[in-house]
Tab-separated table of C-alpha atoms in Angstrom:
chain	number	residue	atom	x	y	z
A	18	ARG	CA	-11.217	-11.317	21.618
A	19	SER	CA	-7.467	-11.190	22.033
A	20	THR	CA	-5.083	-11.615	19.122
A	21	GLN	CA	-2.068	-12.244	21.392
A	22	GLY	CA	0.030	-15.084	20.104
A	23	VAL	CA	-1.662	-15.009	16.717
A	24	SER	CA	0.495	-14.507	13.653
A	25	SER	CA	0.523	-11.072	12.057
A	26	ALA	CA	-1.274	-12.353	8.954
A	27	ALA	CA	-3.963	-14.045	11.050
A	28	SER	CA	-4.299	-10.871	13.118
A	29	ASP	CA	-4.811	-8.813	9.936
A	30	VAL	CA	-7.486	-11.262	8.752
A	31	TYR	CA	-9.239	-11.021	12.124
A	32	LYS	CA	-9.108	-7.203	12.013
A	33	ARG	CA	-10.538	-7.219	8.470
A	34	GLN	CA	-13.407	-9.412	9.634
A	35	VAL	CA	-14.137	-7.114	12.592
A	36	VAL	CA	-14.086	-4.007	10.374
A	37	THR	CA	-16.425	-5.708	7.892
A	38	GLN	CA	-18.786	-6.731	10.708
A	39	ILE	CA	-18.801	-3.171	12.082
A	40	GLN	CA	-19.471	-1.728	8.623
A	41	VAL	CA	-22.363	-4.150	8.083
A	42	ALA	CA	-23.812	-3.474	11.545
A	43	THR	CA	-23.595	0.313	11.183
A	44	GLY	CA	-24.407	0.509	7.483
A	45	GLU	CA	-21.017	2.131	6.783
A	46	GLY	CA	-19.272	1.252	3.582
A	47	HIS	CA	-22.538	0.327	1.854
A	48	GLY	CA	-21.964	0.815	-1.843
A	49	SER	CA	-18.256	1.398	-1.355
A	50	SER	CA	-15.766	-1.087	-2.707
A	51	VAL	CA	-12.722	0.200	-0.817
A	52	GLU	CA	-11.217	-1.497	2.191
A	53	LYS	CA	-9.194	0.330	4.835
A	54	ALA	CA	-5.814	-0.747	6.158
A	55	MET	CA	-6.333	-1.301	9.866
A	56	THR	CA	-2.659	-2.008	10.569
A	57	PRO	CA	0.447	-0.511	8.968
A	58	LYS	CA	1.408	-3.825	7.312
A	59	MET	CA	-2.118	-4.186	5.964
A	60	ALA	CA	-1.359	-1.160	3.741
A	61	HIS	CA	1.076	-3.385	1.806
A	62	THR	CA	-1.456	-6.223	1.622
A	63	LEU	CA	-4.250	-4.008	0.311
A	64	PHE	CA	-1.898	-2.259	-2.128
A	65	THR	CA	-0.870	-5.624	-3.582
A	66	GLU	CA	-4.445	-6.897	-3.819
A	67	ALA	CA	-5.713	-3.687	-5.435
A	68	PHE	CA	-2.806	-3.572	-7.876
A	69	ASN	CA	-3.246	-7.169	-8.999
A	70	ALA	CA	-7.015	-6.703	-9.323
A	71	LYS	CA	-6.400	-3.501	-11.342
A	72	ASN	CA	-8.638	-1.732	-8.808
A	73	ALA	CA	-7.588	1.904	-9.138
A	74	GLU	CA	-10.282	3.083	-6.709
A	75	GLN	CA	-8.946	0.860	-3.916
A	76	LEU	CA	-5.342	1.720	-4.734
A	77	CYS	CA	-6.003	5.457	-4.628
A	78	ALA	CA	-7.979	5.170	-1.381
A	79	LEU	CA	-4.805	3.975	0.366
A	80	PHE	CA	-3.160	7.404	-0.020
A	81	ALA	CA	-3.771	10.479	2.113
A	82	GLU	CA	-5.093	13.562	0.321
A	83	ASP	CA	-1.721	15.322	0.786
A	84	ALA	CA	0.508	12.258	0.222
A	85	VAL	CA	3.804	12.562	-1.632
A	86	ALA	CA	5.359	9.942	-3.888
A	87	VAL	CA	8.759	10.127	-5.535
A	88	ASN	CA	10.397	8.777	-8.666
A	89	PRO	CA	8.957	10.819	-10.264
A	90	ARG	CA	7.761	13.225	-7.578
A	91	ARG	CA	3.988	13.520	-7.309
A	92	GLU	CA	2.185	15.570	-4.699
A	93	GLY	CA	-1.365	14.864	-3.604
A	94	ARG	CA	-3.653	11.868	-3.994
A	95	ALA	CA	-4.943	13.005	-7.399
A	96	ALA	CA	-1.457	13.189	-8.943
A	97	ILE	CA	-0.432	9.872	-7.397
A	98	CYS	CA	-3.636	8.249	-8.668
A	99	GLU	CA	-3.058	9.414	-12.235
A	100	SER	CA	0.417	7.926	-12.154
A	101	MET	CA	-0.827	4.689	-10.558
A	102	LYS	CA	-3.597	4.302	-13.140
A	103	ALA	CA	-1.034	4.515	-15.943
A	104	PHE	CA	1.212	2.032	-14.125
A	105	LEU	CA	-1.683	-0.421	-13.741
A	106	GLU	CA	-1.942	-0.583	-17.533
A	107	THR	CA	1.651	-1.720	-17.964
A	108	ALA	CA	2.448	-3.965	-14.989
A	109	ASP	CA	1.113	-7.217	-13.521
A	110	ASN	CA	1.682	-9.759	-10.778
A	111	LEU	CA	2.946	-7.491	-8.023
A	112	THR	CA	4.277	-9.152	-4.910
A	113	ILE	CA	5.255	-7.200	-1.802
A	114	LYS	CA	7.014	-8.566	1.252
A	115	THR	CA	7.067	-6.260	4.261
A	116	GLY	CA	10.703	-6.137	5.351
A	117	TYR	CA	9.779	-4.236	8.485
A	118	ALA	CA	7.066	-2.081	9.988
A	119	VAL	CA	8.283	0.228	12.747
A	120	GLN	CA	5.533	2.150	14.496
A	121	SER	CA	5.834	5.230	16.663
A	122	GLY	CA	2.506	6.649	17.762
A	123	ASP	CA	0.389	7.514	14.730
A	124	HIS	CA	3.173	6.895	12.198
A	125	ALA	CA	4.813	3.747	10.879
A	126	LEU	CA	7.808	3.301	8.607
A	127	LEU	CA	7.499	0.381	6.193
A	128	ARG	CA	10.056	-1.279	3.973
A	129	SER	CA	8.722	-3.060	0.930
A	130	ILE	CA	10.570	-5.709	-1.028
A	131	TYR	CA	8.667	-6.083	-4.278
A	132	SER	CA	8.613	-7.474	-7.773
A	133	TYR	CA	6.271	-7.085	-10.713
A	134	GLU	CA	6.078	-8.108	-14.347
A	135	SER	CA	5.646	-5.894	-17.366
A	136	THR	CA	5.234	-6.670	-21.035
A	137	ALA	CA	7.078	-4.642	-23.641
A	138	GLU	CA	5.500	-3.620	-26.943
A	139	ASP	CA	7.347	-6.502	-28.633
A	140	GLY	CA	5.653	-8.943	-26.234
A	141	SER	CA	8.737	-9.714	-24.185
A	142	LEU	CA	8.237	-10.090	-20.443
A	143	SER	CA	10.456	-8.415	-17.884
A	144	VAL	CA	10.523	-8.692	-14.106
A	145	THR	CA	11.377	-5.645	-12.015
A	146	LYS	CA	12.501	-6.007	-8.415
A	147	GLY	CA	13.035	-3.295	-5.864
A	148	SER	CA	12.912	-2.191	-2.283
A	149	GLY	CA	10.947	0.832	-1.173
A	150	ILE	CA	10.277	2.846	1.937
A	151	GLU	CA	6.832	4.096	2.845
A	152	LEU	CA	5.450	6.156	5.691
A	153	VAL	CA	1.865	5.526	6.774
A	154	GLU	CA	-0.183	7.574	9.202
A	155	ARG	CA	-3.029	6.477	11.467
A	156	GLN	CA	-6.260	8.315	10.670
A	157	PRO	CA	-8.928	9.394	13.190
A	158	ASP	CA	-10.989	6.275	12.332
A	159	GLY	CA	-8.019	4.010	13.154
A	160	SER	CA	-7.139	3.193	9.548
A	161	TRP	CA	-3.702	3.801	8.020
A	162	LEU	CA	-2.922	5.768	4.835
A	163	TYR	CA	0.282	6.252	2.888
A	164	ILE	CA	1.678	9.755	3.329
A	165	LEU	CA	5.089	9.138	1.726
A	166	ASP	CA	5.936	6.542	-0.907
A	167	HIS	CA	9.466	6.060	-2.229
A	168	PRO	CA	9.490	2.874	-4.345
A	169	HIS	CA	13.311	2.811	-4.519
A	170	GLY	CA	14.030	4.354	-1.113
A	171	ALA	CA	15.732	1.276	0.334
A	172	GLU	CA	18.029	0.752	-2.647
A	173	ASP	CA	21.615	1.960	-3.001
A	174	SER	CA	20.605	3.784	-6.196
A	175	ALA	CA	18.327	6.048	-4.133
A	176	ILE	CA	21.309	7.204	-2.068
A	177	GLU	CA	23.525	7.633	-5.114
A	178	ALA	CA	20.854	9.776	-6.830
A	179	GLN	CA	20.864	12.352	-4.006
């Protein structure tokens, strides 16, 4: 089945359905609640869904074992997961728009334009907006994982902080 001429979002939905059908047919993924990003842009979609569902397992599964995140710098999936779990407790309603996804071979550079809400101890609500840069890498099974995550990488403040 060709996805030519189909919108990117529709193509991602189709790919998700195919992956699910393959997993059911082969028995893979039985008992697992994590979904794999089958396109670079799908990494943003799954990140948003996992974040808003407070699904730390899914969120952590989107990062490569040796991934690096900055602000603050964290190296390795375990360190990134600990930081993400803490962040999940304080923030809600994440939205991510993919500004671009530029692929070269097994790597893709993504730009995220995001916002999320957080509630202060006094109950006041604040909205944080930003623009990040992420690098994802295609895995042997065809899925994509984050290998670099810079949540402020596309902002002027990231350049000024160098």
